[in-house]
Tab-separated table of C-alpha atoms and ligand atoms in Angstrom:
chain	number	residue	atom	x	y	z
G	18	MET	CA	178.480	134.410	40.041
G	19	SER	CA	181.950	133.703	38.662
G	20	ASP	CA	183.474	130.338	39.493
G	21	ILE	CA	186.481	131.940	41.167
G	22	ILE	CA	184.377	134.000	43.554
G	23	GLU	CA	182.161	131.012	44.329
G	24	ASP	CA	185.269	128.954	45.037
G	25	ILE	CA	186.592	131.574	47.502
G	26	GLU	CA	183.226	131.973	49.196
G	27	VAL	CA	182.653	128.229	49.593
G	28	ARG	CA	186.086	127.712	51.105
G	29	LEU	CA	185.514	130.598	53.531
G	30	LEU	CA	182.088	129.266	54.461
G	31	LEU	CA	183.453	125.779	55.199
G	32	GLU	CA	186.327	127.331	57.181
G	33	ALA	CA	183.828	129.384	59.211
G	34	LEU	CA	181.732	126.259	59.846
G	35	TYR	CA	184.824	124.475	61.110
G	36	ARG	CA	186.225	127.286	63.261
G	37	ARG	CA	182.902	128.315	64.781
G	38	TYR	CA	181.271	124.884	65.310
G	39	HIS	CA	184.034	122.331	64.689
G	40	TYR	CA	182.183	120.559	61.872
G	41	ASP	CA	184.799	119.833	59.240
G	42	PHE	CA	183.532	119.506	55.659
G	43	ARG	CA	186.669	121.021	54.138
G	44	ASP	CA	187.865	117.712	52.701
G	45	TYR	CA	184.569	116.280	51.558
G	46	ALA	CA	184.201	115.570	47.836
G	47	GLN	CA	183.874	119.106	46.495
G	48	ALA	CA	181.393	118.612	43.656
G	49	SER	CA	178.674	117.218	45.896
G	50	ILE	CA	179.343	119.720	48.728
G	51	ARG	CA	178.985	122.591	46.266
G	52	ARG	CA	175.789	121.170	44.814
G	53	ARG	CA	174.328	120.930	48.303
G	54	LEU	CA	175.467	124.397	49.315
G	55	ARG	CA	173.932	125.902	46.183
G	56	GLN	CA	170.671	124.163	47.017
G	57	ALA	CA	170.850	125.493	50.616
G	58	ARG	CA	171.577	129.030	49.398
G	59	GLN	CA	168.622	129.018	47.035
G	60	GLN	CA	166.140	127.406	49.405
G	61	LEU	CA	167.163	129.494	52.423
G	62	GLY	CA	167.004	132.639	50.296
G	63	PHE	CA	170.572	133.986	50.557
G	64	PRO	CA	171.910	136.207	47.730
G	65	ASN	CA	175.396	134.653	48.023
G	66	PHE	CA	177.575	132.384	50.205
G	67	SER	CA	179.134	135.329	52.024
G	68	ALA	CA	175.694	136.280	53.372
G	69	MET	CA	175.170	132.663	54.422
G	70	GLN	CA	178.528	132.672	56.169
G	71	GLU	CA	177.672	135.814	58.118
G	72	GLN	CA	174.396	134.322	59.318
G	73	LEU	CA	176.127	131.060	60.244
G	74	LEU	CA	178.704	132.868	62.353
G	75	HIS	CA	176.164	134.944	64.273
G	76	ASP	CA	173.095	132.717	64.500
G	77	GLU	CA	173.439	129.203	65.952
G	78	THR	CA	170.064	128.128	64.587
G	79	MET	CA	171.664	128.140	61.124
G	80	LEU	CA	173.869	125.177	62.067
G	81	PRO	CA	171.286	122.355	62.085
G	82	ARG	CA	169.671	123.824	58.977
G	83	LEU	CA	172.949	123.820	57.111
G	84	LEU	CA	173.884	120.340	58.372
G	85	GLY	CA	170.562	119.143	56.998
G	86	TYR	CA	171.824	120.106	53.545
G	87	LEU	CA	175.442	119.034	53.955
G	88	THR	CA	174.725	115.517	55.206
G	89	VAL	CA	172.714	113.082	53.126
G	90	GLN	CA	170.103	111.258	55.169
G	91	VAL	CA	169.034	108.488	52.831
G	92	SER	CA	168.744	105.037	54.356
G	93	GLU	CA	166.550	101.940	54.525
G	94	MET	CA	166.270	98.965	56.797
G	95	PHE	CA	168.213	96.031	55.352
G	96	ARG	CA	169.325	98.340	52.532
G	97	ASP	CA	171.116	96.261	49.882
G	98	PRO	CA	169.831	92.954	51.260
G	99	ALA	CA	172.766	90.988	49.788
G	100	TYR	CA	175.046	92.800	52.247
G	101	PHE	CA	172.976	91.657	55.232
G	102	ARG	CA	172.758	88.152	53.784
G	103	ALA	CA	176.564	88.087	53.588
G	104	ILE	CA	176.828	89.300	57.200
G	105	ARG	CA	174.359	86.595	58.270
G	106	GLU	CA	175.836	83.720	56.280
G	107	LYS	CA	179.547	84.523	56.221
G	108	VAL	CA	180.406	86.870	59.103
G	109	VAL	CA	178.052	85.658	61.838
G	110	PRO	CA	179.626	82.139	62.000
G	111	HIS	CA	182.933	83.830	62.960
G	112	LEU	CA	181.289	86.218	65.395
G	113	ARG	CA	179.705	83.257	67.197
G	114	THR	CA	183.147	82.231	68.411
G	115	TYR	CA	183.436	85.353	70.624
G	116	PRO	CA	181.875	85.457	74.111
G	117	SER	CA	181.060	89.151	73.747
G	118	LEU	CA	180.752	91.405	70.716
G	119	LYS	CA	181.087	95.081	69.900
G	120	ILE	CA	179.587	96.339	66.644
G	121	TRP	CA	179.978	99.880	65.307
G	122	VAL	CA	177.649	101.397	62.721
G	123	ALA	CA	179.487	104.540	61.568
G	124	GLY	CA	177.265	107.123	59.843
G	125	CYS	CA	174.064	105.542	61.147
G	126	SER	CA	171.703	108.245	59.817
G	127	GLY	CA	168.171	107.709	61.226
G	128	GLY	CA	169.057	104.288	62.663
G	129	GLU	CA	167.751	102.019	59.917
G	130	GLU	CA	171.064	100.154	59.606
G	131	VAL	CA	171.621	99.565	63.310
G	132	TYR	CA	168.022	98.344	63.860
G	133	SER	CA	168.553	95.967	60.928
G	134	LEU	CA	171.673	94.559	62.572
G	135	ALA	CA	169.958	94.350	65.967
G	136	ILE	CA	167.144	92.319	64.381
G	137	LEU	CA	169.612	90.119	62.482
G	138	PHE	CA	171.644	89.498	65.656
G	139	ARG	CA	168.457	88.632	67.573
G	140	GLU	CA	167.447	86.181	64.851
G	141	GLU	CA	170.896	84.612	65.029
G	142	GLY	CA	170.867	84.404	68.841
G	143	LEU	CA	173.783	86.836	69.259
G	144	GLU	CA	171.954	89.885	70.576
G	145	ASP	CA	172.474	89.150	74.286
G	146	ARG	CA	176.242	89.198	73.982
G	147	THR	CA	176.415	92.299	71.785
G	148	ILE	CA	176.750	96.035	72.277
G	149	PHE	CA	176.081	98.203	69.253
G	150	TYR	CA	177.551	101.668	68.815
G	151	ALA	CA	175.677	103.844	66.326
G	152	THR	CA	177.376	107.125	65.495
G	153	ASP	CA	176.755	110.118	63.279
G	154	ILE	CA	177.510	113.841	63.161
G	155	ASN	CA	173.919	114.869	62.527
G	156	GLN	CA	172.057	115.401	65.832
G	157	ASP	CA	168.625	115.297	64.228
G	158	ALA	CA	169.477	111.947	62.659
G	159	LEU	CA	170.696	110.597	66.013
G	160	GLU	CA	167.457	111.682	67.662
G	161	THR	CA	165.412	109.966	64.962
G	162	ALA	CA	167.580	106.884	65.417
G	163	SER	CA	167.073	106.797	69.163
G	164	ARG	CA	163.277	107.032	68.717
G	165	GLY	CA	163.068	104.174	66.192
G	166	ILE	CA	159.862	105.456	64.603
G	167	TYR	CA	159.457	105.279	60.819
G	168	ALA	CA	156.623	106.264	58.482
G	169	LEU	CA	154.452	103.251	57.756
G	170	ASP	CA	154.737	103.750	53.998
G	171	ARG	CA	158.445	102.827	54.222
G	172	LEU	CA	157.677	99.440	55.782
G	173	LYS	CA	156.844	97.684	52.529
G	174	THR	CA	160.428	98.231	51.317
G	175	PHE	CA	161.912	97.402	54.722
G	176	THR	CA	159.893	94.167	54.892
G	177	GLU	CA	160.903	93.073	51.405
G	178	ASN	CA	164.566	93.905	52.111
G	179	HIS	CA	164.416	91.922	55.345
G	180	ARG	CA	162.990	88.919	53.519
G	181	LEU	CA	165.653	89.124	50.794
G	182	SER	CA	168.382	89.383	53.427
G	183	GLY	CA	167.400	85.927	54.691
G	184	GLY	CA	165.289	87.206	57.611
G	185	LYS	CA	164.153	84.351	59.848
G	186	SER	CA	161.172	86.099	61.409
G	187	SER	CA	158.518	88.544	60.312
G	188	LEU	CA	159.558	92.195	60.475
G	189	SER	CA	156.112	92.989	61.884
G	190	ASP	CA	157.158	91.102	65.059
G	191	TYR	CA	159.388	94.068	65.895
G	192	TYR	CA	157.048	97.028	65.628
G	193	THR	CA	153.590	98.279	66.484
G	194	THR	CA	151.692	100.817	64.437
G	195	ALA	CA	150.401	104.161	65.646
G	196	TYR	CA	149.246	107.269	63.774
G	197	GLY	CA	150.696	106.220	60.414
G	198	ASN	CA	154.023	105.179	61.923
G	199	ALA	CA	155.827	101.973	62.768
G	200	VAL	CA	157.180	102.173	66.301
G	201	PHE	CA	160.063	99.728	66.709
G	202	ASP	CA	160.299	97.753	69.921
G	203	LYS	CA	162.486	99.530	72.439
G	204	SER	CA	164.090	96.232	73.429
G	205	LEU	CA	165.932	96.457	70.083
G	206	ARG	CA	167.796	99.561	71.206
G	207	GLU	CA	168.505	98.485	74.777
G	208	ARG	CA	171.910	97.348	73.632
G	209	VAL	CA	172.575	100.304	71.328
G	210	VAL	CA	174.653	103.320	72.340
G	211	PHE	CA	173.898	106.290	70.064
G	212	SER	CA	176.565	108.952	69.960
G	213	ASP	CA	177.889	111.977	68.179
G	214	HIS	CA	181.150	111.002	66.501
G	215	SER	CA	182.873	112.337	63.409
G	216	LEU	CA	185.027	110.156	61.207
G	217	VAL	CA	186.877	113.342	60.261
G	218	THR	CA	187.816	114.819	63.615
G	219	ASP	CA	187.247	112.169	66.323
G	220	ALA	CA	189.311	109.274	67.612
G	221	VAL	CA	189.129	105.475	67.498
G	222	PHE	CA	186.516	103.243	69.101
G	223	ALA	CA	188.361	100.356	70.716
G	224	GLU	CA	188.074	96.620	70.139
G	225	MET	CA	185.250	96.364	67.618
G	226	HIS	CA	184.424	92.987	66.073
G	227	LEU	CA	182.474	94.402	63.133
G	228	ILE	CA	182.353	97.931	61.753
G	229	SER	CA	179.686	98.725	59.203
G	230	CYS	CA	180.163	101.996	57.364
G	231	ARG	CA	178.152	102.179	54.184
G	232	ASN	CA	177.310	105.112	51.935
G	233	VAL	CA	179.408	107.517	53.988
G	234	LEU	CA	182.924	107.425	52.513
G	235	ILE	CA	181.575	108.315	49.062
G	236	TYR	CA	181.128	111.880	50.348
G	237	PHE	CA	184.799	112.189	51.392
G	238	ASN	CA	187.847	112.984	49.283
G	239	ARG	CA	190.666	110.405	49.058
G	240	ASP	CA	192.653	111.733	52.053
G	241	LEU	CA	189.626	111.724	54.280
G	242	GLN	CA	188.604	108.244	53.153
G	243	ASP	CA	192.091	107.145	54.065
G	244	ARG	CA	191.850	108.714	57.509
G	245	ALA	CA	188.542	106.946	58.164
G	246	ILE	CA	189.878	103.591	56.998
G	247	GLY	CA	192.935	104.001	59.237
G	248	LEU	CA	190.552	104.763	62.098
G	249	PHE	CA	188.574	101.602	61.344
G	250	ARG	CA	191.709	99.496	61.242
G	251	GLU	CA	192.807	100.827	64.623
G	252	SER	CA	189.334	100.274	66.052
G	253	LEU	CA	189.044	96.597	65.067
G	254	VAL	CA	190.157	93.551	67.020
G	255	ARG	CA	192.540	91.311	65.109
G	256	SER	CA	190.570	89.438	62.458
G	257	GLY	CA	187.667	91.872	62.981
G	258	PHE	CA	185.410	92.740	60.032
G	259	LEU	CA	184.858	95.939	58.101
G	260	GLY	CA	181.768	96.195	55.873
G	261	LEU	CA	181.754	99.035	53.356
G	262	GLY	CA	178.907	97.828	51.112
G	263	SER	CA	179.048	97.408	47.363
G	264	LYS	CA	179.628	101.085	46.454
G	265	GLU	CA	182.886	101.674	48.311
G	266	ASN	CA	186.200	99.885	48.503
G	267	LEU	CA	189.694	99.936	49.965
G	268	ARG	CA	191.552	99.680	46.699
G	269	PHE	CA	193.125	103.136	46.810
G	270	SER	CA	193.711	103.285	50.531
G	271	SER	CA	197.173	103.319	52.056
G	272	HIS	CA	195.706	100.916	54.653
G	273	ALA	CA	194.615	98.337	52.053
G	274	ASP	CA	197.411	95.953	53.075
G	275	GLY	CA	195.964	95.851	56.567
G	276	PHE	CA	192.847	94.065	55.308
G	277	ALA	CA	192.013	90.906	53.368
G	278	ASP	CA	188.974	90.487	51.122
G	279	PHE	CA	186.311	88.497	52.950
G	280	VAL	CA	183.154	88.877	50.830
G	281	ARG	CA	184.369	90.642	47.724
G	282	SER	CA	180.980	91.533	46.189
G	283	GLU	CA	179.808	93.309	49.367
G	284	LYS	CA	183.184	94.847	50.171
G	285	ILE	CA	183.414	93.079	53.485
G	286	TYR	CA	187.015	92.908	54.655
G	287	GLN	CA	188.807	91.184	57.501
G	288	ARG	CA	191.579	92.874	59.409
G	289	ARG	CA	194.846	91.069	58.966
G	290	GLU	CA	196.750	89.881	62.024
G	291	GLY	CA	199.470	92.170	63.316
Z	305	SAM	C1	173.641	108.283	53.261
Z	305	SAM	S1	173.721	108.167	54.996
Z	305	SAM	C2	174.137	106.463	55.223
Z	305	SAM	C3	173.246	105.770	56.221
Z	305	SAM	C4	173.468	104.275	56.352
Z	305	SAM	N1	174.823	103.955	56.715
Z	305	SAM	C5	173.076	103.555	55.085
Z	305	SAM	O1	173.936	103.108	54.333
Z	305	SAM	O2	171.876	103.432	54.840
Z	305	SAM	C6	175.260	109.007	55.359
Z	305	SAM	C7	175.409	109.372	56.830
Z	305	SAM	O3	176.769	109.719	57.096
Z	305	SAM	C8	176.754	110.751	58.052
Z	305	SAM	N2	178.053	111.435	58.042
Z	305	SAM	C9	178.496	112.382	57.185
Z	305	SAM	N3	179.730	112.796	57.542
Z	305	SAM	C10	180.078	112.082	58.636
Z	305	SAM	C11	181.234	112.046	59.490
Z	305	SAM	N4	182.268	112.865	59.269
Z	305	SAM	N5	181.263	111.195	60.531
Z	305	SAM	C12	180.197	110.385	60.774
Z	305	SAM	N6	179.074	110.364	60.018
Z	305	SAM	C13	179.016	111.201	58.966
Z	305	SAM	C14	175.588	111.629	57.611
Z	305	SAM	O4	175.141	112.493	58.640
Z	305	SAM	C15	174.554	110.569	57.226
Z	305	SAM	O5	173.742	110.232	58.306
């Protein structure tokens, strides 16, 4: 297929996805979107993107299948333990000064990150005063997150990450095992609100003390990254924290002046006053 035709077809497909279902991938980083769409086309057996577009417009069951390809669902509990160690050692002492806390995990995937924070906050004695918001655009991921059940063979990594993050308890205190799975204690999600929210098309979440958004902005183009960072700035209390993790940063954002470096290596920022 010539590059020009593929370019036209991909743009039309993303436009159809937006107009029909309001999922907006038009400004995601193009190279990775195209790679994923090619994979979807091959595996779902379509001769070209126009045929995929037709099916998408007329058959709603195509939507979750396509979203499965367009969104990357890779996560781990306490992924990049140094990030969680920095939250524990540097951010938590500030959070302790607030009587109540709101924490937003944006792009929560299957919930691994929000359960990690819930465990960390319990270990630090902050859980009772905290509400966590865990958001994503992928419904299947949100359902997985709200179940809190993970394959047992992932627990070795989760346990090691938890230990390296400075965990003060044993991860096994928080789950029971059944049929090859680890079932996380439902008390961990009693203070978590899971919801469908897009960083591309939806509005601010008010008065957050910490926003953690890791491994999400890498899939956006510059303009979209900027929109999301503006959204985060508006959603934070003064002196609130934004954690982007080591792979992303604010350097090129028009909102960079609104934040100060807090833990440089982990790209944790603090909203400036005003
Ligand atoms: C690679 S996962 C990151 C999971 C977790 N934050 C971590 O670092 O382990 C990326 C997540 O971003 C979500 N995502 C993609 N576009 C999004 C958007 N516009 N708004 C909110 N979440 C989005 C995907 O569905 C996916 O669950």
